[in-house]
Amino acid sequence: MKYNALALTCLLYSVSLSVVATESYCSEQEQTVFSCSLGKKIVSVCASKDISPTSGYLQYRFGKQNAPELIFPALTNAPSQRSGIQARSLMFSGGGGAYLRFINGNYNYIVYTAIGKGWGTKDGVSVEKDGKLIANLKCSDVPVSILGEDFFSRAGLSADQDEFMLPE
């Protein structure tokens, strides 16, 4: 009886991991910095496993499963392209969070995760055009995320100078 319960627990755990793993644009050769389902679409931030201030890459990917609509920056071999990527941690009473801002011309794609006392979790991607919020897509599942100061420092990301307010 104990072994059946253990086997069932292991099976359910492995099934849940495979569901999370399929809802990402990141490959096995990359590290998933952030990824979640947005209903019929997926948002992922993928990085090379060797990311540092002087090597590796960080890339925003968005679209339907197996059909990305936006990949930014386009190249995965130039650390200098990280100048269009900024990061920041958020601190709240009873919680905190972090986000990455990908700056692509007049558009900003902001991937965020946060938790706060009284309102729970907020995870997703916001899109701004000319500094104005034009879309906010909330994660429909629990995201995979390593967003935070440890990753930001390891990747050599600059601090976001604009203030990002979590959408309602």
Coordinates of C-alpha atoms in Angstrom, one line a residue:
M1 CA 0.0 0.0 0.0
K2 CA 2.8 2.4 0.9
Y3 CA 4.7 1.5 -2.3
N4 CA 1.5 2.1 -4.4
A5 CA 1.1 5.6 -2.9
L6 CA 4.8 6.4 -3.4
A7 CA 4.6 5.1 -7.0
L8 CA 1.5 7.2 -7.7
T9 CA 3.1 10.3 -6.2
C10 CA 6.2 9.8 -8.3
L11 CA 4.1 9.4 -11.4
L12 CA 2.0 12.5 -10.8
Y13 CA 5.2 14.5 -10.1
S14 CA 6.8 13.4 -13.3
V15 CA 3.7 14.1 -15.3
S16 CA 3.5 17.6 -13.8
L17 CA 7.2 18.2 -14.7
S18 CA 6.6 17.1 -18.3
V19 CA 3.7 19.5 -18.6
V20 CA 5.8 22.4 -17.4
A21 CA 8.7 21.4 -19.6
T22 CA 6.6 21.3 -22.8
E23 CA 5.3 24.8 -22.2
S24 CA 8.5 26.6 -22.9
Y25 CA 10.5 27.8 -25.9
C26 CA 13.8 27.1 -24.1
S27 CA 15.7 24.0 -25.2
E28 CA 17.5 21.5 -23.0
Q29 CA 20.8 23.2 -23.9
E30 CA 19.5 26.4 -22.4
Q31 CA 18.4 27.6 -19.0
T32 CA 14.8 28.7 -18.5
V33 CA 14.9 32.1 -16.8
F34 CA 11.1 32.5 -17.0
S35 CA 8.3 30.6 -18.8
C36 CA 4.6 30.3 -18.6
S37 CA 1.5 29.6 -20.6
L38 CA -0.7 32.5 -21.4
G39 CA -3.6 30.4 -22.6
K40 CA -3.0 29.6 -26.2
K41 CA 0.4 31.3 -26.2
I42 CA 3.7 30.9 -24.3
V43 CA 6.2 33.5 -23.1
S44 CA 9.7 32.3 -22.3
V45 CA 13.0 34.0 -21.4
C46 CA 15.9 31.7 -22.3
A47 CA 19.6 32.0 -21.6
S48 CA 22.7 30.2 -22.5
K49 CA 23.9 28.0 -19.6
D50 CA 27.2 29.9 -19.6
I51 CA 25.7 33.4 -19.3
S52 CA 27.9 36.0 -17.7
P53 CA 28.5 39.7 -18.1
T54 CA 30.9 38.9 -21.0
S55 CA 29.5 35.8 -22.6
G56 CA 26.3 34.0 -23.4
Y57 CA 22.9 35.3 -24.4
L58 CA 19.4 36.1 -23.0
Q59 CA 16.4 36.1 -25.3
Y60 CA 12.6 36.8 -25.1
R61 CA 10.4 34.4 -27.0
F62 CA 6.6 34.7 -27.4
G63 CA 3.9 33.0 -29.5
K64 CA 1.9 29.9 -30.0
Q65 CA 3.5 26.6 -29.1
N66 CA 5.9 25.5 -31.9
A67 CA 5.3 28.8 -33.7
P68 CA 7.1 31.8 -32.1
E69 CA 5.8 35.2 -33.2
L70 CA 8.6 37.3 -31.6
I71 CA 12.1 36.4 -30.7
F72 CA 14.2 39.3 -29.2
P73 CA 17.0 40.0 -29.6
A74 CA 17.2 38.0 -32.8
L75 CA 20.8 36.8 -32.3
T76 CA 22.0 34.5 -29.6
N77 CA 25.7 35.1 -29.8
A78 CA 26.3 38.8 -28.8
P79 CA 26.5 39.8 -25.1
S80 CA 26.5 43.5 -26.4
Q81 CA 22.9 43.1 -27.3
R82 CA 22.0 42.9 -23.6
S83 CA 22.1 46.7 -23.6
G84 CA 18.4 46.5 -24.6
I85 CA 17.6 44.3 -21.6
Q86 CA 17.2 45.8 -18.1
A87 CA 16.3 44.2 -14.8
R88 CA 14.9 45.1 -11.4
S89 CA 13.8 43.5 -8.1
L90 CA 10.6 44.7 -6.4
M91 CA 10.1 44.9 -2.7
F92 CA 6.7 45.1 -1.0
S93 CA 5.4 44.7 2.5
G94 CA 4.9 41.0 2.9
G95 CA 6.4 40.0 -0.5
G96 CA 8.5 41.0 -3.5
G97 CA 9.2 40.2 -7.1
A98 CA 11.4 40.8 -10.1
Y99 CA 11.1 41.7 -13.8
L100 CA 13.0 41.9 -17.0
R101 CA 12.4 44.7 -19.5
F102 CA 13.2 44.0 -23.2
I103 CA 13.5 47.2 -25.1
N104 CA 12.7 46.8 -28.8
G105 CA 12.4 50.3 -30.4
N106 CA 9.2 51.9 -29.2
Y107 CA 8.0 48.7 -27.5
N108 CA 8.9 47.3 -24.1
Y109 CA 8.2 43.6 -23.2
I110 CA 8.2 43.2 -19.5
V111 CA 8.2 39.7 -18.0
Y112 CA 7.4 39.8 -14.3
T113 CA 6.7 37.7 -11.2
A114 CA 5.7 38.9 -7.8
I115 CA 3.9 38.0 -4.6
G116 CA 2.3 40.2 -2.0
K117 CA 0.4 40.0 1.2
G118 CA -3.3 40.4 0.5
W119 CA -3.2 40.0 -3.3
G120 CA -1.2 36.8 -3.8
T121 CA 0.8 36.2 -6.9
K122 CA 1.1 38.1 -10.2
D123 CA 3.0 36.7 -13.1
G124 CA 3.0 37.5 -16.8
V125 CA 4.1 39.8 -19.5
S126 CA 3.2 43.5 -20.1
V127 CA 3.6 45.2 -23.4
E128 CA 4.2 49.0 -23.5
K129 CA 4.4 51.2 -26.6
D130 CA 5.9 54.6 -26.2
G131 CA 5.8 54.2 -22.4
K132 CA 2.0 53.3 -22.3
L133 CA 0.7 49.9 -21.3
I134 CA -1.1 48.4 -24.3
A135 CA -1.4 44.8 -23.2
N136 CA -1.0 42.6 -20.1
L137 CA -1.1 38.9 -20.4
K138 CA -1.3 36.9 -17.2
C139 CA 0.2 33.5 -16.7
S140 CA -2.5 30.8 -16.7
D141 CA -0.2 28.4 -14.8
V142 CA 2.5 28.6 -12.3
P143 CA 5.6 30.0 -14.1
V144 CA 9.1 28.6 -14.1
S145 CA 11.2 31.5 -12.9
I146 CA 14.7 32.3 -11.7
L147 CA 14.1 36.0 -11.9
G148 CA 16.0 37.8 -9.1
E149 CA 19.2 39.6 -8.1
D150 CA 21.3 36.4 -8.2
F151 CA 20.5 35.8 -11.9
F152 CA 20.6 39.6 -12.8
S153 CA 24.1 39.9 -11.3
R154 CA 25.4 36.6 -12.9
A155 CA 24.1 37.9 -16.3
G156 CA 25.6 41.4 -15.8
L157 CA 22.2 43.1 -16.5
S158 CA 21.8 46.8 -15.9
A159 CA 19.2 48.1 -13.5
D160 CA 16.0 49.4 -15.1
Q161 CA 15.7 53.1 -14.8
D162 CA 12.0 53.3 -15.5
E163 CA 9.6 52.3 -12.8
F164 CA 7.4 49.4 -13.6
M165 CA 4.0 49.2 -11.8
L166 CA 2.5 45.7 -11.6
P167 CA -0.7 45.6 -13.5
E168 CA -4.0 44.9 -11.7

